[in-house]
XYZ file of C-alpha atoms in Angstrom:
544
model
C 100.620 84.672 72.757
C 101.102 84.433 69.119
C 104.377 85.492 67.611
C 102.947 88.787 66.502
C 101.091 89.706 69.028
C 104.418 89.023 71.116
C 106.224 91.382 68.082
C 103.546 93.932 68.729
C 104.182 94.000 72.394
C 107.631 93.816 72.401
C 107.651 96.855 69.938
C 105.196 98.764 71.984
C 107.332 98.457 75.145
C 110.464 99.663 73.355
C 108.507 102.286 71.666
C 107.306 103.954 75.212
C 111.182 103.051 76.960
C 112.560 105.163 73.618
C 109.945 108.092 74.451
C 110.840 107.713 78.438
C 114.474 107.943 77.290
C 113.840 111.330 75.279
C 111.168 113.082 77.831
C 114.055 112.162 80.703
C 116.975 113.672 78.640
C 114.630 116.324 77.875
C 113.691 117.133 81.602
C 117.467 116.772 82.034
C 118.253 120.020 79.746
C 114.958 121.505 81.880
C 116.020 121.278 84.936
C 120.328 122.270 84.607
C 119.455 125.592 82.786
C 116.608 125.907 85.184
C 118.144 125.438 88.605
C 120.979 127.925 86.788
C 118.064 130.865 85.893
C 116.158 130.792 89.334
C 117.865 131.180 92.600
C 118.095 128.982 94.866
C 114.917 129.726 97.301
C 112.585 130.243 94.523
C 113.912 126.325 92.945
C 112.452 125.267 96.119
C 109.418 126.582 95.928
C 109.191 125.144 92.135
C 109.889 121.612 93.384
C 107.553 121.742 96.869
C 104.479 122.162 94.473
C 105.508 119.574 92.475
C 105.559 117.651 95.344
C 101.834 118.524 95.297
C 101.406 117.794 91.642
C 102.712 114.658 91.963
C 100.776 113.454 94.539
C 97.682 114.150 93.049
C 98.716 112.893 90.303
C 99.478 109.468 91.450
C 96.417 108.802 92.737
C 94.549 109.878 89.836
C 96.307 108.205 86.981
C 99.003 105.469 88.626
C 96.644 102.633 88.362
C 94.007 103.034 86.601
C 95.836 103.873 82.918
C 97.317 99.950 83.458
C 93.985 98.328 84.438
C 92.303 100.058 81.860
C 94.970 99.166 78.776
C 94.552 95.655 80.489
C 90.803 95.408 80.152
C 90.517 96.926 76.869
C 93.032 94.622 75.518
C 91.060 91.416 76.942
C 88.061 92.923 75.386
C 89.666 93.540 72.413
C 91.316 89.844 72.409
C 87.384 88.807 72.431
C 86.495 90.608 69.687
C 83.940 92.746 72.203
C 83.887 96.083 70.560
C 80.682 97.463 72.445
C 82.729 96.013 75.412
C 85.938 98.433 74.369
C 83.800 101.375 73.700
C 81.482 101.278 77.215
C 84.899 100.470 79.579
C 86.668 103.735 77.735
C 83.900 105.768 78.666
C 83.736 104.491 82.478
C 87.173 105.266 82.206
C 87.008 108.829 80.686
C 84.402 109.422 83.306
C 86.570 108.569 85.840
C 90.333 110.268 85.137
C 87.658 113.783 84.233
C 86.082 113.312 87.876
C 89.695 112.568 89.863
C 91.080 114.928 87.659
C 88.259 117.474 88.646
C 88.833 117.065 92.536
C 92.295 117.388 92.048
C 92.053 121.083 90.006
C 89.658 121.839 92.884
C 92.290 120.760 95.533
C 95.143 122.169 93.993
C 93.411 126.323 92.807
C 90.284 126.832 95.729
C 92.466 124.916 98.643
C 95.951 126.237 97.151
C 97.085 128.033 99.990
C 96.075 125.401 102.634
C 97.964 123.135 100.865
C 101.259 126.001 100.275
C 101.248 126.767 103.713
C 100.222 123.522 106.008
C 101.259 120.654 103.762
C 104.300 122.277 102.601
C 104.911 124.528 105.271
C 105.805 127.216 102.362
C 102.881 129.935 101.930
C 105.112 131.576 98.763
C 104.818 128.334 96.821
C 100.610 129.021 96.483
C 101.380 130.628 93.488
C 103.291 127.297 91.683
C 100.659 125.461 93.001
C 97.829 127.037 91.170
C 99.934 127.060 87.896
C 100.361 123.426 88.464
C 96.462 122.914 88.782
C 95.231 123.115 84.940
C 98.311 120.031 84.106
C 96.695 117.775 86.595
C 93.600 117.843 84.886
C 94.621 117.766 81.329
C 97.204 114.288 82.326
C 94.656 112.907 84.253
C 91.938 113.246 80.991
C 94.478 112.311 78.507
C 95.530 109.229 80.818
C 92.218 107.855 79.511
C 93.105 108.078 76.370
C 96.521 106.552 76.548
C 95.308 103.498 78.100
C 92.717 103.551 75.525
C 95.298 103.212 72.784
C 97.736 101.333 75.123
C 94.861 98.616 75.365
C 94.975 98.434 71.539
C 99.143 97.983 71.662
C 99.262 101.348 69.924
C 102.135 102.690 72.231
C 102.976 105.942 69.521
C 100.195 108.464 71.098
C 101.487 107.997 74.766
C 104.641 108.360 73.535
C 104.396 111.359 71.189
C 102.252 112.986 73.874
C 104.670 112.738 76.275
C 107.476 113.913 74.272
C 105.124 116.870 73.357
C 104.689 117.457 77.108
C 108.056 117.638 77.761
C 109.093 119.652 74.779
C 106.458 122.705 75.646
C 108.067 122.440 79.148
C 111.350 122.803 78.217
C 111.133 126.066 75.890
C 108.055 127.814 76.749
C 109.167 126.957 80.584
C 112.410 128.238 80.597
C 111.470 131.292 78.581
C 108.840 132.313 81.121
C 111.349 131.658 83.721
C 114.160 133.990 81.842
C 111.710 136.556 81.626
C 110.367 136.983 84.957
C 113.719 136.303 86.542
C 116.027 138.903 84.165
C 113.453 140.755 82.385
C 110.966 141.449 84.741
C 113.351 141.566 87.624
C 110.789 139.500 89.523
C 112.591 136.196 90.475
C 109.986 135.157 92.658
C 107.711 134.561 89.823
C 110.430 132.856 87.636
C 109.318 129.409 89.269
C 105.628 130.244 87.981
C 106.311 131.154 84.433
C 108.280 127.402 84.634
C 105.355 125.856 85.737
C 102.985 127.343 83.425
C 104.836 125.639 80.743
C 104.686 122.072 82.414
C 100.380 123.054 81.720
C 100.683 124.507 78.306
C 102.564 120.825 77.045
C 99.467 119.296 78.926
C 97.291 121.272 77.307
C 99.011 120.783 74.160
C 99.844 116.981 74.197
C 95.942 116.457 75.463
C 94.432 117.951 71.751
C 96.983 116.466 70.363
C 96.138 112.389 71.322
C 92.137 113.662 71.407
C 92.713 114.554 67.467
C 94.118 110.707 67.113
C 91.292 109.087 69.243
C 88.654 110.862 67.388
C 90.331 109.532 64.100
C 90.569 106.462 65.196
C 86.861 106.069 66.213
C 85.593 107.355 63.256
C 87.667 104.529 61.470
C 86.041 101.922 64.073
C 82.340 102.930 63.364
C 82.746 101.209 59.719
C 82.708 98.238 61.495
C 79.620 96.277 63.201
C 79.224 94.919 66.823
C 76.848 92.781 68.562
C 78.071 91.968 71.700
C 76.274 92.830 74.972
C 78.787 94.837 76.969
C 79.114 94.610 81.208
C 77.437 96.907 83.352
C 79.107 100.204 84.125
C 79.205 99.029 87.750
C 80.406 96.256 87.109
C 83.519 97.513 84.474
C 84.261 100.250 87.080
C 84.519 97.544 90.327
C 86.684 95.524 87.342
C 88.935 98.565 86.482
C 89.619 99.546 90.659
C 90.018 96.133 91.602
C 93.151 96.335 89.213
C 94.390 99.730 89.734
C 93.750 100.384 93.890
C 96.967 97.883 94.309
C 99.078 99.962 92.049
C 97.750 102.825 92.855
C 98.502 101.976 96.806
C 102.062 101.757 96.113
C 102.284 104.537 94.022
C 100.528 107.025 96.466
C 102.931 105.378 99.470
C 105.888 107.182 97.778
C 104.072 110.063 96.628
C 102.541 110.932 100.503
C 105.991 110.000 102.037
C 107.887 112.470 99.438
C 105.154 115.163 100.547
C 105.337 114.469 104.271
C 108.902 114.623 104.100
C 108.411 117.834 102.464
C 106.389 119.543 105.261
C 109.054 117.774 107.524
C 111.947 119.256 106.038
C 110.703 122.778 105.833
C 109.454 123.146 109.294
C 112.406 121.784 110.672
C 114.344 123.935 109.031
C 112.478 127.035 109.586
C 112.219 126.223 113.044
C 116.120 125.835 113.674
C 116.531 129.449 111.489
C 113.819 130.622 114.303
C 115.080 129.370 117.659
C 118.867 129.068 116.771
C 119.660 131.112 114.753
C 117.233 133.929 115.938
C 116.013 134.809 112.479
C 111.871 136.271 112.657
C 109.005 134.512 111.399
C 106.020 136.749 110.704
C 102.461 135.524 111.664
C 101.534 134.100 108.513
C 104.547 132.090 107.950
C 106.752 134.761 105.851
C 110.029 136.029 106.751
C 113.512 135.762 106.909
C 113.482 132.046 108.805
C 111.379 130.763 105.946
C 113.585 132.735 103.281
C 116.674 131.052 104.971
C 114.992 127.191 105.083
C 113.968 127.970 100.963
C 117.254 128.537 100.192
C 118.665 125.425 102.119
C 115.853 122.955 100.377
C 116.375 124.927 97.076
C 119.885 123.616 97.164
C 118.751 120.314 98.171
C 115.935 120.211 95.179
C 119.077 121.290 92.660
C 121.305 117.952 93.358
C 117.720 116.190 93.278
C 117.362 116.820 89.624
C 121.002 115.317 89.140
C 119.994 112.345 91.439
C 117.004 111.432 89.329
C 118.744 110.481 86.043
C 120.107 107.127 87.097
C 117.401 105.737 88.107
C 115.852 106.962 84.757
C 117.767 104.488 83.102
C 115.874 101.956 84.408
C 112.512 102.585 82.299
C 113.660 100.311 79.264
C 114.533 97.542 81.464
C 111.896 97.402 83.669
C 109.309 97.863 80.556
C 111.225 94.521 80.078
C 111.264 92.528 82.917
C 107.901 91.956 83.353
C 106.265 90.468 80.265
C 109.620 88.528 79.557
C 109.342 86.907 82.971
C 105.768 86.485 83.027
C 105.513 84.569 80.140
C 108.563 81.929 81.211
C 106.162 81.309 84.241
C 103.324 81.142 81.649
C 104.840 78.199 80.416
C 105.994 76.746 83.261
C 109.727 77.721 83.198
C 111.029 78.539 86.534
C 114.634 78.421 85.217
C 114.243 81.061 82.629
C 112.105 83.282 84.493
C 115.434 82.701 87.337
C 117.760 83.619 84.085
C 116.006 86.374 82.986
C 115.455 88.328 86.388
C 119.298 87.574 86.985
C 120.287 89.426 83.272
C 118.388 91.694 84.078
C 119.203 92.778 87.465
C 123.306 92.682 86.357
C 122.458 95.051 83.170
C 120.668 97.444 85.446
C 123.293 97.533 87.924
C 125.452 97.708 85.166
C 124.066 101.155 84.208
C 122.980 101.942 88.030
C 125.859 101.423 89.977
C 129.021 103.852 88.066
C 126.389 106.411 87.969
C 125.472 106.577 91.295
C 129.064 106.056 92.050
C 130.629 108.632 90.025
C 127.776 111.300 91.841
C 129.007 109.668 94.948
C 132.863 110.344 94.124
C 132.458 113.745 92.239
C 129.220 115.270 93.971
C 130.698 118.453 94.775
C 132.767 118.828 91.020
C 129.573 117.968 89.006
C 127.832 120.613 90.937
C 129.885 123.293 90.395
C 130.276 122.330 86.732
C 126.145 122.698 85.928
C 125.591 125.062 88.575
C 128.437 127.317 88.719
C 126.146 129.940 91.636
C 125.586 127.375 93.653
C 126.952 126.826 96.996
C 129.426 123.443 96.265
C 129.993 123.452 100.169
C 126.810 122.331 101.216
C 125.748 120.888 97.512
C 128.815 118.572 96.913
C 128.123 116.795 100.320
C 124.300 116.371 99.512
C 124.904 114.766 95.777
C 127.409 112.265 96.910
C 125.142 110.663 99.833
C 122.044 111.114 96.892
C 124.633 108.994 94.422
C 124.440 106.435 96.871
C 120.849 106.271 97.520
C 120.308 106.306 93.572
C 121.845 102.912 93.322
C 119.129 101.559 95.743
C 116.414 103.651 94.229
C 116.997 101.620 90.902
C 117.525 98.244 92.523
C 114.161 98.676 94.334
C 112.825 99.778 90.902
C 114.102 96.214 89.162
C 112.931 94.363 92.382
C 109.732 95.697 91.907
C 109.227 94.810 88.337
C 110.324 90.740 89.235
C 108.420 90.896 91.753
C 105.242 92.085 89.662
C 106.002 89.328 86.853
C 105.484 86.724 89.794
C 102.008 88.590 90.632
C 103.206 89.984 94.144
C 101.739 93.764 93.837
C 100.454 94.167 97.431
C 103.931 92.663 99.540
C 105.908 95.651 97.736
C 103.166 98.125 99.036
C 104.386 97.215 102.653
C 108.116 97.309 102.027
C 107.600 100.624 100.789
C 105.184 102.057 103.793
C 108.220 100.731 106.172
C 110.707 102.412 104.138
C 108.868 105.269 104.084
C 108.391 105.537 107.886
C 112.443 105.274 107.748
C 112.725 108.246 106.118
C 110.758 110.249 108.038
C 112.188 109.039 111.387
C 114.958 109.657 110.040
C 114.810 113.085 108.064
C 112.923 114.093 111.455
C 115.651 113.410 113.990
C 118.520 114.344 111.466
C 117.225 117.501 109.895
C 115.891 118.846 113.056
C 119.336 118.870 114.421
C 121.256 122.533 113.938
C 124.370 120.758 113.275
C 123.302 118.468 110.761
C 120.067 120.572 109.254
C 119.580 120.135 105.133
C 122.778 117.039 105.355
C 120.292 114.508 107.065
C 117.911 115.000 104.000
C 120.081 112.789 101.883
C 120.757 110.299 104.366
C 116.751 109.857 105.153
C 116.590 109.168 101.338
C 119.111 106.563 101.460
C 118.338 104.927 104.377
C 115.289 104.509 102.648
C 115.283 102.758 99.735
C 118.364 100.822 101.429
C 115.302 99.455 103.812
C 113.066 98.913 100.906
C 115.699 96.877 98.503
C 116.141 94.985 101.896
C 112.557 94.150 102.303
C 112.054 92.899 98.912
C 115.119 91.140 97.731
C 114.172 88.991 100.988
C 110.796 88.532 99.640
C 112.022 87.605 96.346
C 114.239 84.859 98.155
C 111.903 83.661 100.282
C 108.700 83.903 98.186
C 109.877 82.817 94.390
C 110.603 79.309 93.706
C 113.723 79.709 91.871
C 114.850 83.697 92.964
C 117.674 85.350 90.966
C 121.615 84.976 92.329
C 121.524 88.628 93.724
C 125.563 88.270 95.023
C 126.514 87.138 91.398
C 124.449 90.293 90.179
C 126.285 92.611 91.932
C 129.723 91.407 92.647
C 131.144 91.726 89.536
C 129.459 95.477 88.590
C 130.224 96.660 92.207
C 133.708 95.990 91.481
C 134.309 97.798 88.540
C 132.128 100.748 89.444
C 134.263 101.095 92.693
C 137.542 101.110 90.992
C 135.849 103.342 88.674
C 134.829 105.424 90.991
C 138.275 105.927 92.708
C 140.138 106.593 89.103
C 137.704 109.549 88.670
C 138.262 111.036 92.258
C 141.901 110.419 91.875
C 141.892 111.819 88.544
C 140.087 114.865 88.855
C 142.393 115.596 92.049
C 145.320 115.565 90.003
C 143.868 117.624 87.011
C 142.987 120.122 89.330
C 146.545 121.351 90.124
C 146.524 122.405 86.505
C 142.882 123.070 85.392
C 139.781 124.944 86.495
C 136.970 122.505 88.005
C 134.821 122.461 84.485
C 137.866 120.895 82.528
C 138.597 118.590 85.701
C 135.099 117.080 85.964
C 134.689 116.352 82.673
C 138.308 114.514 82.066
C 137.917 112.600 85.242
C 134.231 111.231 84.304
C 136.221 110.484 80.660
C 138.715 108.614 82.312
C 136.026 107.173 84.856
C 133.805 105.941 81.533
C 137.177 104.103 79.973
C 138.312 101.945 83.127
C 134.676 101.001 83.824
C 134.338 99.737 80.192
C 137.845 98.009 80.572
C 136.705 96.461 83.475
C 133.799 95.660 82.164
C 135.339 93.709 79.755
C 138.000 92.224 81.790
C 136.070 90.754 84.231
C 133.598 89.463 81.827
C 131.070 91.207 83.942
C 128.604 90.935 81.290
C 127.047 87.568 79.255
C 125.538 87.326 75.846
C 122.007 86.517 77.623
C 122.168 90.090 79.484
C 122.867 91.724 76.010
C 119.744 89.595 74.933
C 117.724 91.840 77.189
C 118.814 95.066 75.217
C 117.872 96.354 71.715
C 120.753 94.880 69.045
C 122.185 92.737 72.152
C 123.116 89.915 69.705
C 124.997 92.663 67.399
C 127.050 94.227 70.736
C 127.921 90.897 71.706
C 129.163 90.262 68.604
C 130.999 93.119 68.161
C 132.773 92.682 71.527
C 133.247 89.239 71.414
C 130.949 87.883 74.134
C 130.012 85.118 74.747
């Protein structure tokens, strides 16, 4: 790759980790004030149909976006413009057809899937508000790909941002108004939801306004070239995107059986134990009860997914770093690099889940303040845990893509999966334990999954990454960490209220980690090398 194609690459990938960044701290001020303004049943609702949307989702758009930016890009590399233009519109008329099915799925089958898959009839109505998003991300996933294939990463970017912009004000103002205005909090998880489809709607006109720009720029220039057959680009694109798309849609159909598992269990045990009634069609105060319980649980979820959201930039960088030391032949840098880059992650990954897992029940009273701290606090500190694991399976994942293993992952995750719901069955199912064995499915896990491929990384790579000298060191310091900010906050809260308290002890918590960051030279001037300005940090703080 020539050095500015490799520029152009490079910049694309930071440009769509910087946009991941900003649509993640953007769902982050979504989803605090959110879980504050609806209660606690009607949150569950909200994130059961995104279960839904989700699923559907992945298997329209979770492959095919990166096989189609791929084959573009070859074509493009050829100088094959009739090529370019015939795969984009195999493309378009695929995302519009799975997109399609999945707005027929999601309105005409709605309460099907509210009531059986989810075992929650009163979440029909988020799913149907869910239903025009699909379709607009699954059309405008042709288009990013389109531009992706042309290392133009500023339309999926901007889109994205747009997406989660519209979400965040036009969502929580629908959900303020139907919740305190309309005195309908029911509905205040619909008016959220129809703002997740007015950014779709809004960030799709915005990237088909670029495309058609952009096209009418490319018709100045002339093409001969005799493109493939439509068959044949469309067996091309699926023969690239089923593999992702597998592992994808793994995670996406465990997260939505466990769903169904969750609720039913739960219901049931509000039923037969507690004696609560369940009407005919799946209403009543059982169901009301088992809301609340997973509405709880789908609160400390949206706390739970931020660490692992740190991971984006890395991972963006992991792969075509690594791939191209194996390009040329360089099994010890490709070793090097996946070793940087697995400490920096579990740099970031490890106090984070840590500090959740030391101050669940604090940091849930401090950004919900209604909420039940009894049974949440419990819940976020096993979920801390589990996020560690969710982001080492994450940076697994991306070495093991570099190396061109896409379908042993696939299994890993099917087997973790099954884990879970073993697990979530047996645990939630008991009265004693109920929503508390959610967590602990979820961490058992991806605990099985980072199992399953750090040994195929060891056993399958030539030269695998030092995973003990990876985590040793970062371990350390996030566990001492971690036990400053418990003991801290214990002692600030003889004299403060918990607000105050949370927020000095994750202060203190921040300054020993850095301290011990630097102390025990946890970190090298080749893992700064991994991050944006690395050489100017490490010269800063002396590293060497």
């Amino acid at each position: 790759m020539s050095e500015s194609k490799k520029s152009t690459f490079f910049g694309g990938a930071a440009i769509l980790a910087a946009s991941a960044l900003l649509v993640k701290g953007i769902g982050a001020l979504y989803r605090i004030p959110l879980g504050n303004i609806l209660p606690d049943e009607v949150m569950g609702d909200y994130n059961a149909a995104y279960n839904i949307y989700n699923f559907f989702l992945t298997i329209s758009t979770a492959g095919l976006p990166v096989a189609l930016s791929k084959t573009i890009s070859e074509a493009n590399t050829l100088g094959r413009k009739n090529q370019v233009n015939k795969i984009f519109r195999v493309a378009f008329n695929t995302f519009l057809a799975m997109g399609l099915i999945s707005f027929f799925c999601m309105t005409v089958l709605s309460g099907f899937m509210a009531s059986v898959v989810l075992e929650n009839p009163k979440a029909v109505y988020c799913v149907v508000a869910l239903a025009p998003s699909v379709l607009c991300v699954c059309i405008m996933s042709s288009f990013r790909g389109y531009f992706q294939g042309h290392f133009n990463m500023v339309p999926t970017g901007i889109s994205q941002v747009i997406e989660a912009g519209f979400k965040l004000v036009i969502g929580l103002a629908l959900a303020f108004y139907a919740v305190y205005v309309l005195q309908k909090p029911d509905f205040g998880s619909v008016g959220a939801i129809i703002g997740v489809s007015c950014g779709s709607v809004v960030a799709l006109c915005y990237i088909i306004t670029l495309f058609l720009k952009s096209r009418r720029e490319q018709k100045r220039e002339s093409a001969s070239d005799s493109p493939d057959s439509a068959g044949a680009i469309l067996a091309n694109l699926l023969r690239l995107a089923v593999p992702i798309t597998l592992g994808s849609a793994a995670t996406s159909l465990v997260t939505l059986i466990d769903t169904k598992l969750v609720m039913g269990q739960l219901t049931g045990i509000f039923q037969t134990v507690d004696g609560l009634l369940l009407n005919p069609d799946g209403t009543g105060p059982a169901l009301d009860a088992a809301r609340t319980l997973y509405g709880i649980y789908s609160k400390t979820m949206s706390i739970y997914n931020l660490p692992f959201s740190m991971m984006v930039p890395l991972t963006a960088c992991i792969i075509p770093a690594v791939s191209g030391a194996l390009a040329r032949k360089n099994h010890r840098e490709a070793q090097r690099v996946s070793e940087s880059a697995l400490r920096v992650g579990l740099l970031l990954a490890l106090p984070m889940g840590m500090g959740l897992f030391a101050l669940g029940g604090p940091i849930m009273g401090l950004l919900f303040p209604a909420i039940d701290v009894t049974i949440a606090g419990p819940l976020l500190s096993v979920l801390g845990l589990a996020s560690i694991f969710v982001a080492l399976q994450l940076l697994c994942n991306s070495i093991l893509q570099a190396n061109n293993m896409v379908n042993l992952p696939i299994l890993a995750v099917i087997v973790g999966g099954i884990t879970k719901v073993v697990v979530n069955y047996n645990l939630v199912g008991n009265p004693d334990i109920r929503i508390n064995g959610a967590p602990v499915g979820t961490l058992c896990c991806f605990i099985v999954i980072s199992a399953l491929e750090i040994f195929i990384i060891r056993r399958a790579i030539p030269k695998p990454p030092s995973f003990l000298r990876a985590f040793l060191k970062p371990f350390l310091a996030s566990a001492l960490m971690a036990a400053a900010a418990w003991g801290s906050y214990g002692l600030l809260h003889r004299f403060l209220g918990n607000s105050l308290s949370t927020v000095g002890a994750i202060l203190v918590g921040v300054v020993v980690y850095l301290i011990l960051v630097l102390a025990l030279r946890v970190i090298s001037k080749d893992d700064l090398a991994l991050m944006p300005k690395g050489d100017k940090i490490a010269k800063i703080l002396k590293i060497q």
